[in-house]
Amino acid sequence: MEWNSKASWKKRMEKQPTVAELQKRIAELEERVHREKLAKDALREQEMRYRAIVDQATSDALLVHDFQGRFLEVNRRACESLGYSKEELLRMSVTDVELDFDLQSAQAEWSKIEPGVPYTLYGHQKRKDGSAFPVEIHFGCSEWNGEKLFLGLVRDITERRRTEEALRESEERFRSIVEGAPDAIFIQSDRRFAYLNPAACRLFGAASADELKGTLVLDRIHPQYHQVVEERMRYLNEERRSLRERVELRFLRMDMSEVWVETSGEPIFYQGKHGALGFARDITWRKQAEEALRESDRLKTAFLQNISHEIRTPMNGILGFLRLLEMPALEDDERSEYVRIVNQSGRRLLSTINDIIELSRIEAGRTDVRMESVDVEQVMRFHFNFFEPQAEEKRLFLTLAEHVRGEDALLRTDKNKLDSILNSLLGNAIKFTSKGGVEFGNRIEGSELAFYVRDSGAGIPEDRTKVIFERFMQADSSIARPYEGCGLGLTIAKANVESLGGRIRVSSEPGKGSLFSFSIPYLPLSPEASVPEAPGSDKNEEGPLILIAEDDPISFRFMESVLKKAGYALLHAVDGEEALRAASEHPGLALVLMDLKMPRMNGFEATRRIRRIDKDIPIIAQSAYAFPDDRQKALEAGCDDYLVKPVDRTFLLNMVKRYCEEKGGGGKDAAGERRT
């Protein structure tokens, strides 16, 4: 037993370290402790370094929290941004600083986040003072000791939002300007349309910009201008040169119709590519106006040439044959022929002058409509009788076909305008017809009275029928045209028809004749209404006494010759004062022919004063001024009717006879004597 104890002790002793071994172990232990201390110091230094980096090296707020949202670490910027101290924040959670934050919903999303996978979130945080601001959060997670930690770099984007809002407002403002611009604005990139404003869509005739986006710009350019546009796009796209100088060219609309534009361009960078901003203004109206002006100048030149020809030609006939009439020993046949030519030339000259005056009235807007009771049957027969000799002279037939008669022919209209329309259409028909003849008539069509004039003449080319009623237009407007006339008759006829509320049309075929038709409102009279009777013959056996107030001796000589041969007795006054005295001294006057322009006292004043003496005596104004306001002034002064010089013999006799019969005067003055 003792031996065993000694043996056991001996073994234990043999296992005890030696002093050297102990010293070695102590040294190792000290080295280990030293290393651990160094490691801890290094870790502490590294931690302090990282904390300094996080606090100082980033402008973003750093917030680290656990799955419950409790903050585990925050940096200095987070404290400054939220207005809390670090100690305060470390006692808080995400719920305390995030607006509209739901922890349960957030945790459901956090559970899906994998370490190393970043996310970007947007929201709003609130400061300690209760104010809120927008933030952008770069969010991620990592694991530490088996637990997920969530790290967020939070950036205040208040200024960015303000800038974005200002930019958005600016973009909206400029987009509104571009979208509402009256001129076309478009962007081309790679020589294709990339953007078009509504005005550009309208210019090209597109329902929307989508119809043109991506299509080649050259597809919408007239081929004549392809080279010009290619060169301009090269300057804009490749050389980046501004083309502010506007050029005129033609675009093609979606239906391939053409439109004139004035265009310019600026180089831009659009959607990552170099392109160009194009501006275009529709100038089609201006081009049309310029063309119309050139055409108007051409037509006016031709018109003036025609007018010169139409005035000089009859004047040459009048003056030439009047000189021949002065030659002695003329044969009666020669004298009669010369007189006929003078008369014909005079009528032609008068027709030209009347057309010019009528056109000036139309262009001045002085064509008042004067409605009166009219027997259209009488009007039709009058024009038949008037034009029949002209037709017979050319060996043509003139036919008055179906037309309204009796009570149906009694209506209200402007007789002067109706006469002018028929006179122009029938005169043209006979003028332009060399064989066959002319037919005219009328009929009631609903609420309109429709007239027509058909001839078998030269006809009108189709392209001229569209413009023949326009000013200065003729079927043949050349200086070498074979027919006389200044070409205003149809213009005047159209204006008169339209002033009556009607419309005029033409259909024609070259070589086969023309059909002119017009309609006016049919305004029938009641059966009791009276219409002036048709004028009778030239003669008046009673010989009424007529006062002619006329300062021009030639005009008086003409009326004296016409009226004396018709059996009328005459008094002559050379001014308004003599006319007033004659009217006072001869109360039995049947009629006064009053010139309006006379010395000392004009016809207007003389008429007013005569009316104070005699309210019933017919007074007919006569004047070389053929404007409606002169007629109106004369009627307002007290005149019953109006004659335009030069006075037609038949018209004068018919008017004088009608008023003398209405007056019923015996033609003798108070002394029972006649004056001449």
XYZ file of C-alpha atoms in Angstrom:
676
model
C 0.000 0.000 0.000
C 2.790 2.332 0.921
C 4.647 1.231 -2.067
C 1.712 2.108 -4.305
C 1.419 5.576 -2.775
C 5.064 6.290 -3.331
C 4.863 5.061 -6.868
C 1.863 7.246 -7.576
C 3.510 10.307 -6.085
C 6.618 9.611 -8.075
C 4.587 9.516 -11.293
C 2.913 12.815 -10.457
C 6.182 14.418 -9.773
C 7.552 13.174 -13.009
C 4.623 14.968 -14.810
C 5.082 18.454 -13.192
C 6.557 21.035 -15.634
C 9.946 22.214 -15.093
C 10.815 25.785 -14.353
C 11.880 26.273 -17.924
C 8.621 24.884 -19.160
C 6.682 27.168 -16.848
C 8.639 30.163 -17.983
C 7.954 29.209 -21.550
C 4.235 28.821 -20.930
C 4.107 32.124 -19.088
C 5.841 33.798 -22.035
C 3.399 32.241 -24.441
C 0.490 33.313 -22.302
C 1.800 36.826 -22.084
C 2.308 36.865 -25.878
C -1.252 35.664 -26.376
C -2.651 38.282 -24.023
C -0.584 40.905 -25.808
C -1.846 39.801 -29.180
C -5.439 39.811 -28.007
C -4.946 43.283 -26.579
C -3.487 44.459 -29.886
C -6.368 42.864 -31.749
C -8.874 44.520 -29.457
C -7.106 47.858 -29.858
C -7.028 47.398 -33.616
C -10.697 46.454 -33.655
C -11.507 49.436 -31.477
C -9.445 51.696 -33.747
C -11.062 50.228 -36.844
C -14.499 50.690 -35.334
C -13.701 54.277 -34.487
C -12.365 54.770 -38.010
C -15.502 53.324 -39.602
C -17.677 55.387 -37.281
C -15.743 58.492 -38.324
C -16.121 57.542 -41.968
C -19.843 56.948 -41.614
C -20.279 60.174 -39.660
C -18.069 62.404 -41.769
C -17.618 60.855 -45.203
C -21.293 60.673 -46.342
C -23.911 63.371 -46.711
C -26.672 60.787 -46.385
C -28.295 59.749 -43.140
C -27.381 56.196 -42.026
C -29.978 54.289 -40.070
C -29.452 50.674 -38.959
C -32.348 48.800 -37.397
C -33.413 45.302 -36.551
C -36.427 43.307 -37.701
C -38.570 45.090 -35.102
C -37.574 48.442 -36.541
C -35.520 49.489 -33.505
C -32.566 51.668 -34.388
C -29.242 50.027 -33.591
C -26.983 52.611 -35.099
C -27.320 56.088 -36.643
C -24.777 58.543 -37.961
C -24.334 62.231 -37.360
C -26.156 63.178 -40.574
C -29.216 61.195 -39.416
C -29.281 63.184 -36.201
C -28.928 66.486 -38.054
C -31.572 65.550 -40.621
C -34.175 64.396 -38.106
C -33.346 66.877 -35.331
C -32.673 64.241 -32.625
C -29.565 63.391 -30.671
C -27.962 60.029 -31.232
C -29.059 58.834 -27.811
C -32.662 59.823 -28.603
C -32.657 58.031 -31.910
C -31.197 54.853 -30.423
C -34.209 54.750 -28.109
C -36.580 55.113 -31.122
C -37.709 53.007 -34.069
C -38.596 53.452 -37.713
C -42.234 53.958 -36.736
C -41.305 57.186 -34.974
C -39.715 58.882 -38.012
C -41.493 57.451 -41.081
C -44.827 58.899 -42.223
C -47.591 56.456 -43.116
C -45.425 53.570 -41.845
C -46.969 50.165 -41.132
C -44.490 47.890 -39.301
C -46.372 44.695 -40.078
C -46.486 45.424 -43.806
C -42.853 46.536 -43.740
C -41.765 43.307 -42.007
C -43.540 41.291 -44.676
C -41.422 43.076 -47.262
C -38.214 42.917 -45.180
C -38.495 39.153 -44.949
C -38.149 38.935 -48.717
C -34.926 40.944 -48.853
C -31.767 38.922 -49.442
C -28.373 40.069 -48.130
C -26.292 41.900 -50.710
C -29.329 42.837 -52.856
C -29.934 46.637 -52.759
C -33.321 48.291 -52.989
C -34.370 51.897 -53.549
C -37.415 53.213 -51.747
C -39.157 56.590 -51.686
C -41.156 58.053 -48.840
C -41.426 60.860 -46.319
C -39.795 61.279 -42.923
C -40.758 63.626 -40.121
C -38.459 65.710 -38.023
C -38.563 66.256 -34.279
C -40.380 69.575 -34.891
C -43.122 67.718 -36.781
C -42.171 68.930 -40.279
C -41.906 66.341 -43.038
C -39.646 66.034 -46.079
C -39.325 63.627 -49.032
C -36.542 61.029 -48.934
C -34.869 58.498 -51.183
C -33.708 55.380 -49.289
C -31.089 52.955 -50.571
C -31.999 49.902 -48.513
C -30.282 46.586 -47.849
C -29.685 43.919 -45.183
C -26.887 41.821 -43.673
C -26.634 39.115 -41.033
C -24.877 39.461 -37.681
C -24.722 36.612 -35.226
C -27.563 34.894 -37.062
C -29.782 37.994 -36.970
C -30.782 40.204 -39.912
C -29.832 43.822 -39.628
C -31.347 46.390 -41.995
C -29.364 49.368 -43.195
C -30.745 52.414 -44.938
C -28.921 55.332 -46.527
C -31.512 58.099 -46.441
C -31.162 61.125 -48.732
C -33.185 64.314 -48.389
C -34.583 64.977 -51.899
C -36.524 68.145 -51.111
C -34.440 70.249 -53.497
C -34.559 67.556 -56.148
C -38.355 67.433 -55.911
C -38.509 71.216 -56.191
C -36.243 71.096 -59.219
C -38.277 68.260 -60.744
C -41.512 70.136 -60.086
C -40.084 73.309 -61.607
C -38.855 71.282 -64.560
C -42.233 69.586 -64.909
C -44.028 72.926 -64.792
C -41.561 74.335 -67.300
C -42.040 71.333 -69.574
C -45.812 71.601 -69.270
C -45.661 75.323 -69.997
C -43.464 74.879 -73.040
C -45.439 71.828 -74.155
C -48.599 73.894 -73.869
C -46.972 76.612 -75.970
C -45.778 74.108 -78.569
C -49.042 72.168 -78.603
C -51.056 75.375 -78.947
C -48.756 77.061 -81.461
C -50.533 78.041 -84.693
C -47.471 77.086 -86.748
C -46.382 73.516 -87.383
C -43.534 72.338 -85.113
C -41.935 68.918 -85.576
C -38.749 67.033 -84.666
C -36.880 64.878 -87.140
C -34.358 62.273 -86.052
C -32.546 59.989 -88.499
C -34.462 61.908 -91.190
C -37.738 60.595 -89.785
C -40.511 62.302 -87.872
C -40.079 61.851 -84.105
C -42.579 64.427 -82.824
C -45.349 66.582 -84.351
C -47.531 69.169 -82.650
C -51.262 69.403 -83.472
C -50.658 72.230 -85.967
C -48.214 69.987 -87.843
C -50.817 67.197 -87.913
C -53.350 69.644 -89.364
C -50.824 70.893 -91.893
C -50.118 67.370 -93.134
C -53.763 66.326 -92.886
C -53.030 63.584 -90.335
C -55.610 62.494 -87.766
C -52.871 62.135 -85.125
C -49.093 62.307 -84.783
C -48.923 58.501 -84.740
C -49.745 58.458 -88.463
C -46.477 60.238 -89.233
C -44.096 59.218 -86.421
C -41.292 57.064 -87.779
C -42.038 57.906 -91.425
C -39.469 59.578 -93.682
C -39.602 63.353 -93.827
C -38.940 63.259 -97.579
C -42.184 61.328 -98.094
C -44.028 64.538 -97.176
C -41.917 66.825 -99.403
C -42.757 67.588 -103.018
C -40.171 65.825 -105.252
C -39.165 69.176 -106.717
C -37.688 70.137 -103.310
C -36.060 66.819 -102.265
C -32.533 68.019 -102.990
C -33.066 71.248 -101.066
C -34.458 69.424 -98.016
C -31.708 66.758 -98.093
C -29.073 69.485 -98.001
C -30.833 71.285 -95.150
C -31.127 68.088 -93.081
C -27.395 67.451 -93.595
C -26.597 70.911 -92.261
C -28.856 70.357 -89.238
C -28.067 66.736 -88.364
C -24.396 66.429 -89.257
C -22.919 69.907 -89.262
C -25.173 71.061 -86.412
C -25.788 74.349 -88.204
C -28.804 76.545 -87.523
C -31.030 77.310 -90.522
C -33.026 80.279 -89.318
C -33.405 81.746 -92.779
C -36.839 80.703 -93.965
C -37.291 79.010 -97.321
C -40.478 78.415 -99.264
C -41.318 74.937 -100.494
C -44.238 72.581 -100.944
C -45.285 69.846 -98.501
C -47.456 66.878 -99.431
C -50.474 66.169 -97.265
C -51.679 62.677 -96.424
C -54.060 62.798 -99.406
C -51.097 63.931 -101.586
C -52.522 67.413 -102.064
C -49.945 70.199 -101.986
C -49.505 72.952 -99.439
C -47.055 75.837 -99.630
C -45.011 76.422 -96.450
C -42.343 78.736 -95.139
C -39.903 76.642 -93.061
C -36.781 76.941 -90.882
C -34.854 74.613 -88.553
C -32.631 74.344 -85.471
C -30.317 71.443 -84.508
C -31.252 69.669 -81.248
C -30.356 66.551 -79.236
C -33.483 64.437 -78.833
C -33.828 61.045 -77.129
C -30.094 60.426 -77.284
C -29.695 61.350 -80.956
C -28.827 64.393 -82.971
C -31.801 65.713 -84.876
C -33.528 68.921 -85.821
C -36.428 71.025 -84.680
C -38.462 72.159 -87.684
C -40.878 75.077 -87.974
C -43.349 75.459 -90.855
C -46.008 78.059 -91.587
C -48.791 77.487 -94.112
C -48.490 80.233 -96.765
C -50.811 78.674 -99.326
C -53.216 81.589 -98.969
C -50.364 84.023 -99.639
C -49.214 82.117 -102.695
C -52.767 82.010 -103.963
C -53.137 85.730 -103.308
C -49.884 86.427 -105.161
C -51.033 84.282 -108.061
C -54.436 85.965 -108.010
C -52.718 89.351 -108.005
C -50.583 88.381 -110.979
C -53.665 87.050 -112.743
C -55.564 90.204 -111.820
C -52.790 92.369 -113.230
C -52.801 90.322 -116.413
C -56.568 90.523 -116.707
C -56.635 94.232 -115.949
C -54.039 94.812 -118.650
C -56.135 92.821 -121.097
C -59.250 94.625 -119.849
C -57.718 98.063 -120.360
C -56.586 97.021 -123.819
C -60.124 95.860 -124.573
C -61.642 99.041 -123.118
C -59.274 101.167 -125.191
C -60.253 99.167 -128.242
C -63.979 99.344 -127.441
C -63.864 103.132 -126.996
C -61.496 104.048 -129.813
C -63.147 101.798 -132.403
C -66.672 103.318 -132.258
C -65.214 106.801 -131.796
C -63.224 106.260 -134.967
C -66.452 105.257 -136.734
C -68.383 108.224 -135.350
C -65.768 110.883 -136.112
C -64.751 109.341 -139.409
C -68.225 109.047 -140.867
C -69.315 112.426 -139.503
C -66.493 113.947 -141.546
C -67.736 112.000 -144.569
C -71.250 113.326 -143.959
C -69.857 116.851 -144.291
C -68.760 116.127 -147.837
C -70.953 117.712 -150.512
C -72.771 115.821 -153.232
C -73.334 112.682 -151.180
C -75.809 110.208 -152.585
C -78.854 109.528 -150.421
C -77.902 105.866 -150.075
C -74.412 106.794 -148.960
C -75.724 109.363 -146.498
C -78.175 106.850 -145.022
C -75.433 104.248 -144.704
C -73.083 106.709 -142.988
C -75.818 107.769 -140.565
C -76.550 104.120 -139.782
C -72.858 103.485 -139.042
C -72.660 106.562 -136.810
C -75.726 105.414 -134.887
C -74.382 101.890 -134.560
C -71.003 103.147 -133.342
C -72.697 105.485 -130.893
C -74.761 102.652 -129.427
C -71.635 100.522 -129.090
C -69.771 103.340 -127.334
C -72.735 104.007 -125.037
C -72.955 100.327 -124.146
C -69.269 100.288 -123.170
C -69.635 103.417 -121.030
C -72.760 102.056 -119.340
C -70.959 98.808 -118.501
C -68.022 100.659 -116.974
C -70.338 102.862 -114.899
C -72.392 99.864 -113.782
C -69.248 97.965 -112.766
C -68.036 100.934 -110.721
C -71.392 101.019 -108.943
C -71.166 97.293 -108.168
C -67.612 97.547 -106.831
C -68.586 100.573 -104.748
C -71.515 98.639 -103.261
C -74.001 101.157 -104.566
C -76.480 98.836 -106.245
C -79.622 99.268 -104.182
C -82.603 97.074 -105.006
C -85.761 99.082 -105.741
C -88.772 96.785 -105.670
C -91.765 97.732 -107.778
C -94.764 96.169 -109.486
C -93.717 94.514 -112.756
C -95.578 92.727 -115.537
C -92.988 90.149 -116.603
C -95.008 89.294 -119.719
C -94.578 92.897 -120.908
C -90.862 92.715 -120.066
C -90.403 89.552 -122.131
C -92.316 90.969 -125.129
C -90.390 94.237 -124.950
C -87.050 92.407 -125.170
C -88.350 90.231 -127.992
C -89.378 93.318 -129.990
C -86.126 95.088 -129.113
C -83.774 92.271 -130.178
C -85.755 90.873 -133.109
C -84.352 93.430 -135.603
C -80.802 92.622 -134.481
C -81.452 88.908 -134.958
C -82.987 89.485 -138.393
C -80.020 91.616 -139.381
C -77.771 88.587 -138.730
C -80.343 86.254 -140.342
C -80.988 84.486 -137.054
C -84.290 83.428 -135.540
C -85.375 84.849 -132.175
C -88.010 82.829 -130.320
C -89.975 83.876 -127.258
C -90.869 80.420 -125.940
C -93.018 79.425 -122.976
C -93.337 82.213 -120.416
C -95.699 83.240 -117.625
C -98.749 85.254 -118.651
C -101.694 87.080 -117.166
C -101.975 87.405 -113.404
C -99.091 84.941 -112.924
C -96.793 87.473 -114.615
C -97.582 90.213 -112.083
C -94.909 90.311 -109.398
C -92.618 92.534 -107.363
C -88.986 92.904 -108.370
C -86.457 95.502 -109.534
C -87.445 96.080 -113.156
C -84.245 97.943 -114.049
C -82.080 95.063 -112.866
C -84.270 92.477 -114.593
C -84.073 94.475 -117.836
C -80.300 94.728 -117.485
C -79.925 90.958 -116.962
C -82.067 90.031 -119.968
C -80.442 92.700 -122.104
C -76.971 91.330 -121.326
C -77.852 87.659 -121.879
C -79.857 88.231 -125.081
C -77.272 90.670 -126.440
C -74.469 88.168 -125.821
C -76.476 85.306 -127.313
C -77.093 87.187 -130.573
C -73.529 88.529 -130.655
C -71.910 85.085 -130.346
C -74.309 83.274 -132.675
C -73.584 83.222 -136.399
C -76.179 80.695 -137.534
C -79.347 79.214 -136.123
C -80.823 81.475 -133.492
C -81.749 82.299 -129.912
C -84.615 81.132 -127.722
C -85.618 82.557 -124.362
C -88.454 82.094 -121.870
C -89.346 81.606 -118.214
C -91.443 79.463 -115.901
C -92.419 79.289 -112.250
C -90.420 76.748 -110.234
C -91.698 76.622 -106.667
C -90.825 79.895 -104.971
C -88.687 81.087 -107.890
C -89.205 82.454 -111.372
C -86.647 80.804 -113.643
C -85.461 82.428 -116.899
C -83.320 80.945 -119.650
C -81.574 82.079 -122.831
C -80.407 79.356 -125.229
C -78.340 79.983 -128.342
C -76.737 77.905 -131.109
C -73.561 79.967 -131.125
C -69.848 79.389 -130.629
C -70.153 77.929 -127.137
C -67.738 78.291 -124.211
C -64.816 75.978 -123.294
C -65.329 74.108 -120.028
C -62.387 75.779 -118.278
C -63.848 79.217 -119.055
C -67.383 78.478 -117.814
C -65.984 78.399 -114.263
C -64.672 81.970 -114.445
C -66.793 83.661 -117.091
C -68.887 85.563 -114.508
C -65.816 86.976 -112.765
C -64.593 90.521 -113.279
C -62.416 91.043 -116.368
C -63.093 87.465 -117.569
C -64.302 86.514 -121.051
C -64.617 83.273 -122.921
C -61.939 84.742 -125.180
C -59.933 87.435 -123.373
C -57.234 87.803 -126.001
C -56.705 91.039 -127.862
C -57.398 89.161 -131.094
C -60.897 88.026 -130.109
C -63.383 88.301 -133.008
C -66.264 89.853 -131.023
C -66.697 93.397 -129.776
C -67.391 94.198 -126.124
C -65.378 94.827 -122.953
C -66.470 91.603 -121.231
C -68.325 93.102 -118.269
C -71.869 92.143 -119.249
C -71.925 88.768 -117.474
C -70.181 90.165 -114.404
C -72.891 92.822 -114.129
C -75.646 90.303 -114.849
C -74.392 87.997 -112.083
C -74.214 90.889 -109.603
C -77.766 91.967 -110.469
C -79.139 88.417 -110.170
C -77.514 87.959 -106.768
C -78.702 91.355 -105.548
C -82.255 90.163 -106.308
C -81.638 87.043 -104.204
C -81.224 84.701 -107.163
C -78.490 82.678 -108.847
C -77.181 82.384 -112.392
C -75.751 79.335 -114.173
C -74.297 78.386 -117.549
C -73.886 75.154 -119.448
C -72.139 75.125 -122.780
C -70.340 73.029 -125.359
C -67.942 74.567 -127.874
C -69.490 74.632 -131.318
C -72.962 73.687 -130.072
C -74.110 76.768 -128.207
C -74.772 77.831 -124.635
C -77.607 77.845 -122.129
C -77.695 80.651 -119.585
C -80.295 80.393 -116.839
C -81.063 82.475 -113.803
C -83.749 82.542 -111.153
C -85.173 85.273 -108.946
C -87.622 85.066 -106.041
C -91.216 84.784 -107.277
C -93.182 87.412 -105.351
C -96.647 87.493 -106.992
C -98.897 90.515 -106.663
C -102.445 90.376 -105.406
C -105.033 90.513 -108.229
C -106.019 94.040 -107.167
C -102.497 95.434 -107.557
C -101.917 97.746 -110.490
C -99.018 97.577 -112.926
C -98.000 100.394 -115.254
C -99.326 99.808 -118.742
C -96.997 99.188 -121.625
C -96.015 102.361 -123.478
C -98.041 103.162 -126.575
C -97.121 104.886 -129.811
C -94.972 107.963 -130.307
C -97.829 110.268 -131.244
C -99.918 112.363 -128.918
C -102.504 114.402 -130.762
C -103.367 116.522 -127.733
C -99.951 118.196 -127.771
C -99.358 118.753 -124.012
C -97.038 121.592 -122.980
C -93.661 120.392 -121.651
C -90.990 122.457 -119.895
C -87.422 121.387 -120.686
C -84.902 122.740 -118.146
C -81.569 122.110 -119.879
C -78.426 124.261 -120.073
C -76.686 122.141 -122.718
C -77.894 123.302 -126.176
C -77.113 119.993 -127.891
C -79.106 117.972 -125.367
C -82.009 120.427 -125.679
C -81.821 120.284 -129.468
C -82.123 116.483 -129.380
C -85.161 116.475 -127.065
C -86.765 119.335 -129.005
C -86.425 117.406 -132.249
C -87.866 114.199 -130.771
C -90.745 115.753 -128.818
C -91.810 118.295 -131.439
C -92.127 115.567 -134.038
C -94.281 113.660 -131.565
C -96.650 116.660 -131.340
C -95.642 118.149 -127.995
C -95.391 121.873 -127.274
C -92.191 122.964 -125.525
C -90.838 125.597 -123.145
C -87.074 125.976 -122.651
C -85.251 127.129 -119.496
C -81.441 127.314 -119.356
C -81.114 127.244 -115.564
C -83.076 126.531 -112.383
C -84.261 130.107 -111.908
C -85.791 130.241 -115.425
C -87.389 126.843 -114.816
C -88.978 128.081 -111.572
C -90.249 131.232 -113.296
C -91.675 129.259 -116.238
C -93.471 126.848 -113.895
C -94.980 129.827 -112.037
C -96.122 131.538 -115.238
C -97.554 128.393 -116.890
C -99.662 126.455 -114.387
C -101.050 124.276 -117.191
C -97.761 122.461 -117.782
C -98.191 118.744 -118.435
C -94.599 117.762 -117.583
C -91.183 119.119 -116.573
C -87.940 117.548 -117.834
C -85.440 118.806 -115.243
C -81.686 118.631 -115.756
C -80.030 118.294 -112.356
C -76.742 120.057 -113.110
C -77.424 123.655 -114.181
C -75.896 127.067 -113.381
C -77.236 129.582 -110.861
C -79.826 127.139 -109.429
C -79.427 123.389 -109.859
C -82.258 121.007 -110.665
C -82.607 119.700 -107.103
C -83.359 123.156 -105.689
C -85.553 124.129 -108.644
C -87.635 120.971 -108.144
C -88.106 121.642 -104.433
C -89.326 125.176 -105.150
C -91.669 124.095 -107.968
C -93.230 121.583 -105.591
C -94.208 124.457 -103.316
C -96.197 125.878 -106.258
C -97.560 122.664 -107.787
C -97.531 119.352 -105.962
C -99.083 117.387 -108.839
C -97.084 118.320 -111.931
C -94.893 115.397 -113.094
C -91.187 116.212 -112.923
C -88.683 113.872 -114.571
C -85.043 114.342 -113.594
C -82.379 113.926 -116.261
C -78.676 113.632 -115.604
C -75.448 112.311 -117.071
C -74.566 110.976 -113.586
C -75.686 107.347 -113.435
C -75.351 106.625 -109.722
C -78.179 105.422 -107.454
C -77.742 108.178 -104.889
C -78.344 110.819 -107.592
C -81.596 109.121 -108.449
C -82.508 108.917 -104.772
C -81.673 112.593 -104.221
C -83.826 113.537 -107.186
C -86.773 111.525 -105.876
C -86.340 113.026 -102.420
C -86.305 116.527 -103.941
C -89.714 115.826 -105.487
C -89.027 114.267 -108.907
C -91.321 111.495 -110.087
C -88.831 109.634 -112.272
C -85.274 109.669 -113.530
C -83.644 109.610 -116.996
C -79.965 108.858 -117.580
C -78.199 110.650 -120.419
C -77.733 109.939 -123.240
C -81.472 109.469 -123.516
C -82.876 106.846 -125.849
C -85.513 108.337 -128.189
C -88.054 105.535 -127.767
C -87.588 105.392 -124.026
C -88.003 109.167 -123.764
C -91.215 109.172 -125.789
C -92.713 106.287 -123.851
C -91.975 107.901 -120.472
C -93.242 111.330 -121.564
C -96.434 109.873 -123.003
C -97.135 107.852 -119.867
C -96.762 110.819 -117.497
C -98.667 113.191 -119.770
C -101.572 110.754 -119.979
C -101.578 110.354 -116.198
C -101.546 114.124 -115.825
C -104.271 114.552 -118.463
C -103.125 118.057 -119.281
C -104.373 119.869 -122.358
C -101.035 121.440 -123.093
C -102.186 125.102 -123.041
C -100.975 127.718 -120.630
C -103.144 130.213 -118.752
C -103.212 132.590 -121.716
C -104.409 129.865 -124.027
C -101.236 130.082 -126.138
C -98.535 127.512 -126.875
C -94.871 128.283 -126.378
C -92.049 126.687 -128.357
